[in-house]
């Protein structure tokens, strides 16, 4: 057994006993990397990753191409580092789906937030609710480069009518921007509200998710200020 093998086993034994309690970011990454890099000391690679990206969050936010630029990271390791956050995201989405009735902004936020975890690009989601505000459908409307997602009002109407929704919640993210509404957001919200009103469907809210928080058109009073309520 080499000195590296002994160190690896000590790390794993520490994790078996206490989980990641007591592990800093370096040791956490070092342990994870061992499963993709079986015959090298992964400590220097963990250091290199954190020096390059700044934090664990940023490591897991990095693209495969960005990860491959770090010395010691090969295709299999890059896939592992991309896989971990995606599994966490799926788990969070599954847990949030247990919340079937969205009776408040907080409920809608908690239901939708996992869908935007680790997203590098802007995307838009549509929640269809029945008369009791129970989720009928959660559907991705659009996906694009940052700040360039577009929402097709006609498609929203088609989805709402197909699933016999009584009300809708629109949501999109600002991956690198603030949790606030832009002029473009106001325009699409108004257009969508009026189109839905014409067919007897309520737009309950438009939520904007960002790293610094969540903006609600309903709670902020923006819907009222725009003259929609």
PDB file of C-alpha atoms in Angstrom, residues 19-219:
ATOM      1  CA  UNK A  19     -20.178  12.322   6.508  1.00  0.00           C
ATOM      2  CA  UNK A  20     -18.658  15.584   5.305  1.00  0.00           C
ATOM      3  CA  UNK A  21     -18.750  17.164   8.773  1.00  0.00           C
ATOM      4  CA  UNK A  22     -15.253  18.482   9.373  1.00  0.00           C
ATOM      5  CA  UNK A  23     -14.328  18.343   5.674  1.00  0.00           C
ATOM      6  CA  UNK A  24     -13.372  21.612   4.041  1.00  0.00           C
ATOM      7  CA  UNK A  25     -13.920  22.241   0.330  1.00  0.00           C
ATOM      8  CA  UNK A  26     -10.491  20.854  -0.599  1.00  0.00           C
ATOM      9  CA  UNK A  27     -10.944  17.553   1.223  1.00  0.00           C
ATOM     10  CA  UNK A  28     -14.500  17.179  -0.062  1.00  0.00           C
ATOM     11  CA  UNK A  29     -13.373  17.571  -3.667  1.00  0.00           C
ATOM     12  CA  UNK A  30     -10.320  15.394  -3.043  1.00  0.00           C
ATOM     13  CA  UNK A  31     -12.550  12.541  -1.868  1.00  0.00           C
ATOM     14  CA  UNK A  32     -14.960  12.901  -4.772  1.00  0.00           C
ATOM     15  CA  UNK A  33     -12.154  12.961  -7.329  1.00  0.00           C
ATOM     16  CA  UNK A  34     -10.795   9.661  -6.023  1.00  0.00           C
ATOM     17  CA  UNK A  35     -13.720   7.860  -7.631  1.00  0.00           C
ATOM     18  CA  UNK A  36     -12.711   9.073 -11.086  1.00  0.00           C
ATOM     19  CA  UNK A  37      -8.919   9.182 -10.595  1.00  0.00           C
ATOM     20  CA  UNK A  38      -7.902   5.938  -8.852  1.00  0.00           C
ATOM     21  CA  UNK A  39      -4.106   6.094  -9.141  1.00  0.00           C
ATOM     22  CA  UNK A  40      -3.124   9.705  -8.497  1.00  0.00           C
ATOM     23  CA  UNK A  41      -3.003  12.048  -5.549  1.00  0.00           C
ATOM     24  CA  UNK A  42      -6.183  14.076  -6.014  1.00  0.00           C
ATOM     25  CA  UNK A  43      -5.302  16.783  -3.478  1.00  0.00           C
ATOM     26  CA  UNK A  44      -3.381  18.966  -5.969  1.00  0.00           C
ATOM     27  CA  UNK A  45      -6.212  18.595  -8.494  1.00  0.00           C
ATOM     28  CA  UNK A  46      -8.757  19.673  -5.887  1.00  0.00           C
ATOM     29  CA  UNK A  47      -6.583  22.711  -5.137  1.00  0.00           C
ATOM     30  CA  UNK A  48      -6.336  23.508  -8.860  1.00  0.00           C
ATOM     31  CA  UNK A  49     -10.105  23.341  -9.295  1.00  0.00           C
ATOM     32  CA  UNK A  50     -10.787  25.690  -6.398  1.00  0.00           C
ATOM     33  CA  UNK A  51      -8.049  28.085  -7.500  1.00  0.00           C
ATOM     34  CA  UNK A  52      -9.553  28.179 -10.977  1.00  0.00           C
ATOM     35  CA  UNK A  53     -13.226  28.538 -10.043  1.00  0.00           C
ATOM     36  CA  UNK A  54     -13.153  29.967  -6.515  1.00  0.00           C
ATOM     37  CA  UNK A  55     -15.660  27.756  -4.696  1.00  0.00           C
ATOM     38  CA  UNK A  56     -17.360  24.366  -4.745  1.00  0.00           C
ATOM     39  CA  UNK A  57     -20.478  26.009  -6.140  1.00  0.00           C
ATOM     40  CA  UNK A  58     -18.520  27.443  -9.053  1.00  0.00           C
ATOM     41  CA  UNK A  59     -16.773  24.109  -9.683  1.00  0.00           C
ATOM     42  CA  UNK A  60     -20.157  22.414 -10.026  1.00  0.00           C
ATOM     43  CA  UNK A  61     -21.458  25.297 -12.157  1.00  0.00           C
ATOM     44  CA  UNK A  62     -18.560  24.957 -14.605  1.00  0.00           C
ATOM     45  CA  UNK A  63     -19.087  23.479 -18.045  1.00  0.00           C
ATOM     46  CA  UNK A  64     -17.321  20.349 -19.199  1.00  0.00           C
ATOM     47  CA  UNK A  65     -15.123  22.414 -21.497  1.00  0.00           C
ATOM     48  CA  UNK A  66     -14.089  24.703 -18.626  1.00  0.00           C
ATOM     49  CA  UNK A  67     -13.316  21.750 -16.360  1.00  0.00           C
ATOM     50  CA  UNK A  68     -11.127  20.114 -19.001  1.00  0.00           C
ATOM     51  CA  UNK A  69      -8.858  23.172 -18.978  1.00  0.00           C
ATOM     52  CA  UNK A  70      -7.751  22.341 -15.418  1.00  0.00           C
ATOM     53  CA  UNK A  71      -4.624  20.195 -15.182  1.00  0.00           C
ATOM     54  CA  UNK A  72      -5.440  16.664 -14.074  1.00  0.00           C
ATOM     55  CA  UNK A  73      -9.067  16.762 -15.213  1.00  0.00           C
ATOM     56  CA  UNK A  74      -9.879  14.307 -17.987  1.00  0.00           C
ATOM     57  CA  UNK A  75     -13.195  13.510 -19.697  1.00  0.00           C
ATOM     58  CA  UNK A  76     -14.346  10.967 -17.095  1.00  0.00           C
ATOM     59  CA  UNK A  77     -13.609  13.310 -14.198  1.00  0.00           C
ATOM     60  CA  UNK A  78     -15.348  16.199 -15.941  1.00  0.00           C
ATOM     61  CA  UNK A  79     -18.426  14.023 -16.434  1.00  0.00           C
ATOM     62  CA  UNK A  80     -18.401  13.094 -12.730  1.00  0.00           C
ATOM     63  CA  UNK A  81     -18.205  16.743 -11.685  1.00  0.00           C
ATOM     64  CA  UNK A  82     -21.093  17.608 -14.010  1.00  0.00           C
ATOM     65  CA  UNK A  83     -23.087  14.564 -12.906  1.00  0.00           C
ATOM     66  CA  UNK A  84     -23.090  15.348  -9.175  1.00  0.00           C
ATOM     67  CA  UNK A  85     -25.054  18.631  -9.365  1.00  0.00           C
ATOM     68  CA  UNK A  86     -27.474  17.198 -11.909  1.00  0.00           C
ATOM     69  CA  UNK A  87     -28.302  14.280  -9.593  1.00  0.00           C
ATOM     70  CA  UNK A  88     -28.769  16.728  -6.722  1.00  0.00           C
ATOM     71  CA  UNK A  89     -31.067  18.786  -8.952  1.00  0.00           C
ATOM     72  CA  UNK A  90     -33.188  15.769  -9.884  1.00  0.00           C
ATOM     73  CA  UNK A  91     -33.487  14.824  -6.239  1.00  0.00           C
ATOM     74  CA  UNK A  92     -34.570  18.356  -5.314  1.00  0.00           C
ATOM     75  CA  UNK A  93     -37.132  18.460  -8.144  1.00  0.00           C
ATOM     76  CA  UNK A  94     -38.580  15.123  -6.991  1.00  0.00           C
ATOM     77  CA  UNK A  95     -38.843  16.366  -3.421  1.00  0.00           C
ATOM     78  CA  UNK A  96     -40.476  19.638  -4.485  1.00  0.00           C
ATOM     79  CA  UNK A  97     -43.026  17.727  -6.579  1.00  0.00           C
ATOM     80  CA  UNK A  98     -44.479  16.358  -3.342  1.00  0.00           C
ATOM     81  CA  UNK A  99     -45.883  19.870  -2.800  1.00  0.00           C
ATOM     82  CA  UNK A 100     -48.983  19.499  -4.940  1.00  0.00           C
ATOM     83  CA  UNK A 101     -51.058  22.508  -3.849  1.00  0.00           C
ATOM     84  CA  UNK A 102     -49.527  25.950  -4.432  1.00  0.00           C
ATOM     85  CA  UNK A 103     -51.594  28.271  -2.271  1.00  0.00           C
ATOM     86  CA  UNK A 104     -48.960  30.979  -1.759  1.00  0.00           C
ATOM     87  CA  UNK A 105     -45.989  32.607  -3.413  1.00  0.00           C
ATOM     88  CA  UNK A 106     -43.723  30.693  -1.034  1.00  0.00           C
ATOM     89  CA  UNK A 107     -45.256  27.396  -2.220  1.00  0.00           C
ATOM     90  CA  UNK A 108     -44.697  28.324  -5.868  1.00  0.00           C
ATOM     91  CA  UNK A 109     -41.127  29.438  -5.126  1.00  0.00           C
ATOM     92  CA  UNK A 110     -40.312  26.197  -3.307  1.00  0.00           C
ATOM     93  CA  UNK A 111     -41.847  24.101  -6.074  1.00  0.00           C
ATOM     94  CA  UNK A 112     -40.040  25.869  -8.911  1.00  0.00           C
ATOM     95  CA  UNK A 113     -36.654  26.746  -7.426  1.00  0.00           C
ATOM     96  CA  UNK A 114     -35.067  23.280  -7.894  1.00  0.00           C
ATOM     97  CA  UNK A 115     -35.814  23.466 -11.627  1.00  0.00           C
ATOM     98  CA  UNK A 116     -33.390  26.391 -11.914  1.00  0.00           C
ATOM     99  CA  UNK A 117     -30.510  24.904  -9.925  1.00  0.00           C
ATOM    100  CA  UNK A 118     -27.181  24.845 -11.814  1.00  0.00           C
ATOM    101  CA  UNK A 119     -28.713  26.468 -14.900  1.00  0.00           C
ATOM    102  CA  UNK A 120     -26.181  28.439 -16.915  1.00  0.00           C
ATOM    103  CA  UNK A 121     -28.700  29.665 -19.497  1.00  0.00           C
ATOM    104  CA  UNK A 122     -32.002  31.416 -19.158  1.00  0.00           C
ATOM    105  CA  UNK A 123     -35.119  29.242 -19.384  1.00  0.00           C
ATOM    106  CA  UNK A 124     -38.840  29.713 -18.870  1.00  0.00           C
ATOM    107  CA  UNK A 125     -41.279  27.336 -17.162  1.00  0.00           C
ATOM    108  CA  UNK A 126     -45.052  27.257 -17.036  1.00  0.00           C
ATOM    109  CA  UNK A 127     -47.101  25.843 -14.156  1.00  0.00           C
ATOM    110  CA  UNK A 128     -50.709  24.895 -14.891  1.00  0.00           C
ATOM    111  CA  UNK A 129     -53.018  24.834 -11.857  1.00  0.00           C
ATOM    112  CA  UNK A 130     -56.566  23.607 -11.372  1.00  0.00           C
ATOM    113  CA  UNK A 131     -59.329  25.412  -9.470  1.00  0.00           C
ATOM    114  CA  UNK A 132     -57.823  24.289  -6.142  1.00  0.00           C
ATOM    115  CA  UNK A 133     -54.345  25.513  -7.186  1.00  0.00           C
ATOM    116  CA  UNK A 134     -53.112  21.976  -7.543  1.00  0.00           C
ATOM    117  CA  UNK A 135     -50.309  21.433 -10.061  1.00  0.00           C
ATOM    118  CA  UNK A 136     -51.582  19.852 -13.268  1.00  0.00           C
ATOM    119  CA  UNK A 137     -48.489  20.361 -15.376  1.00  0.00           C
ATOM    120  CA  UNK A 138     -45.015  21.871 -15.230  1.00  0.00           C
ATOM    121  CA  UNK A 139     -43.630  22.462 -18.701  1.00  0.00           C
ATOM    122  CA  UNK A 140     -40.508  24.098 -20.104  1.00  0.00           C
ATOM    123  CA  UNK A 141     -41.521  26.856 -22.492  1.00  0.00           C
ATOM    124  CA  UNK A 142     -38.184  28.066 -23.788  1.00  0.00           C
ATOM    125  CA  UNK A 143     -34.461  27.857 -23.297  1.00  0.00           C
ATOM    126  CA  UNK A 144     -31.757  30.118 -24.653  1.00  0.00           C
ATOM    127  CA  UNK A 145     -28.558  31.947 -24.022  1.00  0.00           C
ATOM    128  CA  UNK A 146     -28.405  34.232 -21.017  1.00  0.00           C
ATOM    129  CA  UNK A 147     -31.000  37.041 -21.207  1.00  0.00           C
ATOM    130  CA  UNK A 148     -32.263  35.832 -24.591  1.00  0.00           C
ATOM    131  CA  UNK A 149     -35.107  33.442 -23.750  1.00  0.00           C
ATOM    132  CA  UNK A 150     -38.345  34.213 -25.560  1.00  0.00           C
ATOM    133  CA  UNK A 151     -41.855  33.235 -24.522  1.00  0.00           C
ATOM    134  CA  UNK A 152     -44.410  32.292 -27.158  1.00  0.00           C
ATOM    135  CA  UNK A 153     -47.791  33.511 -25.909  1.00  0.00           C
ATOM    136  CA  UNK A 154     -49.618  31.311 -28.413  1.00  0.00           C
ATOM    137  CA  UNK A 155     -47.868  28.220 -27.048  1.00  0.00           C
ATOM    138  CA  UNK A 156     -48.749  29.220 -23.475  1.00  0.00           C
ATOM    139  CA  UNK A 157     -52.416  29.431 -24.472  1.00  0.00           C
ATOM    140  CA  UNK A 158     -52.259  26.054 -26.206  1.00  0.00           C
ATOM    141  CA  UNK A 159     -50.738  24.392 -23.139  1.00  0.00           C
ATOM    142  CA  UNK A 160     -53.199  26.021 -20.747  1.00  0.00           C
ATOM    143  CA  UNK A 161     -56.225  25.014 -22.810  1.00  0.00           C
ATOM    144  CA  UNK A 162     -54.931  21.504 -23.449  1.00  0.00           C
ATOM    145  CA  UNK A 163     -54.573  20.836 -19.721  1.00  0.00           C
ATOM    146  CA  UNK A 164     -57.733  22.759 -18.785  1.00  0.00           C
ATOM    147  CA  UNK A 165     -55.838  25.037 -16.435  1.00  0.00           C
ATOM    148  CA  UNK A 166     -57.756  27.517 -14.305  1.00  0.00           C
ATOM    149  CA  UNK A 167     -54.653  29.567 -13.550  1.00  0.00           C
ATOM    150  CA  UNK A 168     -50.991  29.726 -14.511  1.00  0.00           C
ATOM    151  CA  UNK A 169     -47.684  30.703 -12.961  1.00  0.00           C
ATOM    152  CA  UNK A 170     -44.904  31.771 -15.292  1.00  0.00           C
ATOM    153  CA  UNK A 171     -41.289  31.542 -14.139  1.00  0.00           C
ATOM    154  CA  UNK A 172     -37.894  32.227 -15.621  1.00  0.00           C
ATOM    155  CA  UNK A 173     -34.372  32.792 -14.370  1.00  0.00           C
ATOM    156  CA  UNK A 174     -31.684  35.460 -14.579  1.00  0.00           C
ATOM    157  CA  UNK A 175     -28.562  33.263 -14.289  1.00  0.00           C
ATOM    158  CA  UNK A 176     -26.168  36.176 -13.886  1.00  0.00           C
ATOM    159  CA  UNK A 177     -28.558  39.039 -13.301  1.00  0.00           C
ATOM    160  CA  UNK A 178     -30.585  40.423 -10.397  1.00  0.00           C
ATOM    161  CA  UNK A 179     -33.902  39.145  -9.071  1.00  0.00           C
ATOM    162  CA  UNK A 180     -35.823  42.035 -10.594  1.00  0.00           C
ATOM    163  CA  UNK A 181     -38.094  42.668 -13.560  1.00  0.00           C
ATOM    164  CA  UNK A 182     -36.878  44.191 -16.791  1.00  0.00           C
ATOM    165  CA  UNK A 183     -38.898  46.192 -19.295  1.00  0.00           C
ATOM    166  CA  UNK A 184     -39.002  43.105 -21.513  1.00  0.00           C
ATOM    167  CA  UNK A 185     -40.309  41.038 -18.594  1.00  0.00           C
ATOM    168  CA  UNK A 186     -43.060  43.622 -18.032  1.00  0.00           C
ATOM    169  CA  UNK A 187     -44.092  43.538 -21.670  1.00  0.00           C
ATOM    170  CA  UNK A 188     -44.389  39.761 -21.906  1.00  0.00           C
ATOM    171  CA  UNK A 189     -46.188  39.595 -18.555  1.00  0.00           C
ATOM    172  CA  UNK A 190     -48.754  42.136 -19.708  1.00  0.00           C
ATOM    173  CA  UNK A 191     -49.262  40.483 -23.072  1.00  0.00           C
ATOM    174  CA  UNK A 192     -49.676  37.078 -21.476  1.00  0.00           C
ATOM    175  CA  UNK A 193     -52.050  38.384 -18.814  1.00  0.00           C
ATOM    176  CA  UNK A 194     -54.375  39.968 -21.365  1.00  0.00           C
ATOM    177  CA  UNK A 195     -54.334  36.930 -23.656  1.00  0.00           C
ATOM    178  CA  UNK A 196     -55.192  34.598 -20.783  1.00  0.00           C
ATOM    179  CA  UNK A 197     -57.898  36.900 -19.465  1.00  0.00           C
ATOM    180  CA  UNK A 198     -59.620  36.721 -22.843  1.00  0.00           C
ATOM    181  CA  UNK A 199     -60.073  32.948 -22.452  1.00  0.00           C
ATOM    182  CA  UNK A 200     -60.935  33.021 -18.745  1.00  0.00           C
ATOM    183  CA  UNK A 201     -57.590  31.893 -17.314  1.00  0.00           C
ATOM    184  CA  UNK A 202     -55.804  33.744 -14.508  1.00  0.00           C
ATOM    185  CA  UNK A 203     -52.108  34.566 -14.562  1.00  0.00           C
ATOM    186  CA  UNK A 204     -51.453  34.225 -10.842  1.00  0.00           C
ATOM    187  CA  UNK A 205     -47.812  35.263 -10.881  1.00  0.00           C
ATOM    188  CA  UNK A 206     -44.586  35.620 -12.793  1.00  0.00           C
ATOM    189  CA  UNK A 207     -41.554  34.617 -10.743  1.00  0.00           C
ATOM    190  CA  UNK A 208     -37.980  35.553 -11.638  1.00  0.00           C
ATOM    191  CA  UNK A 209     -35.244  33.428 -10.052  1.00  0.00           C
ATOM    192  CA  UNK A 210     -31.710  34.751  -9.613  1.00  0.00           C
ATOM    193  CA  UNK A 211     -28.732  34.098  -7.382  1.00  0.00           C
ATOM    194  CA  UNK A 212     -29.668  36.982  -5.110  1.00  0.00           C
ATOM    195  CA  UNK A 213     -33.281  35.936  -4.592  1.00  0.00           C
ATOM    196  CA  UNK A 214     -36.690  35.588  -6.217  1.00  0.00           C
ATOM    197  CA  UNK A 215     -38.874  38.376  -7.629  1.00  0.00           C
ATOM    198  CA  UNK A 216     -42.666  37.936  -7.580  1.00  0.00           C
ATOM    199  CA  UNK A 217     -44.813  40.168  -9.765  1.00  0.00           C
ATOM    200  CA  UNK A 218     -47.756  39.483  -7.480  1.00  0.00           C
ATOM    201  CA  UNK A 219     -46.048  40.143  -4.140  1.00  0.00           C
TER     202      UNK A 219
END
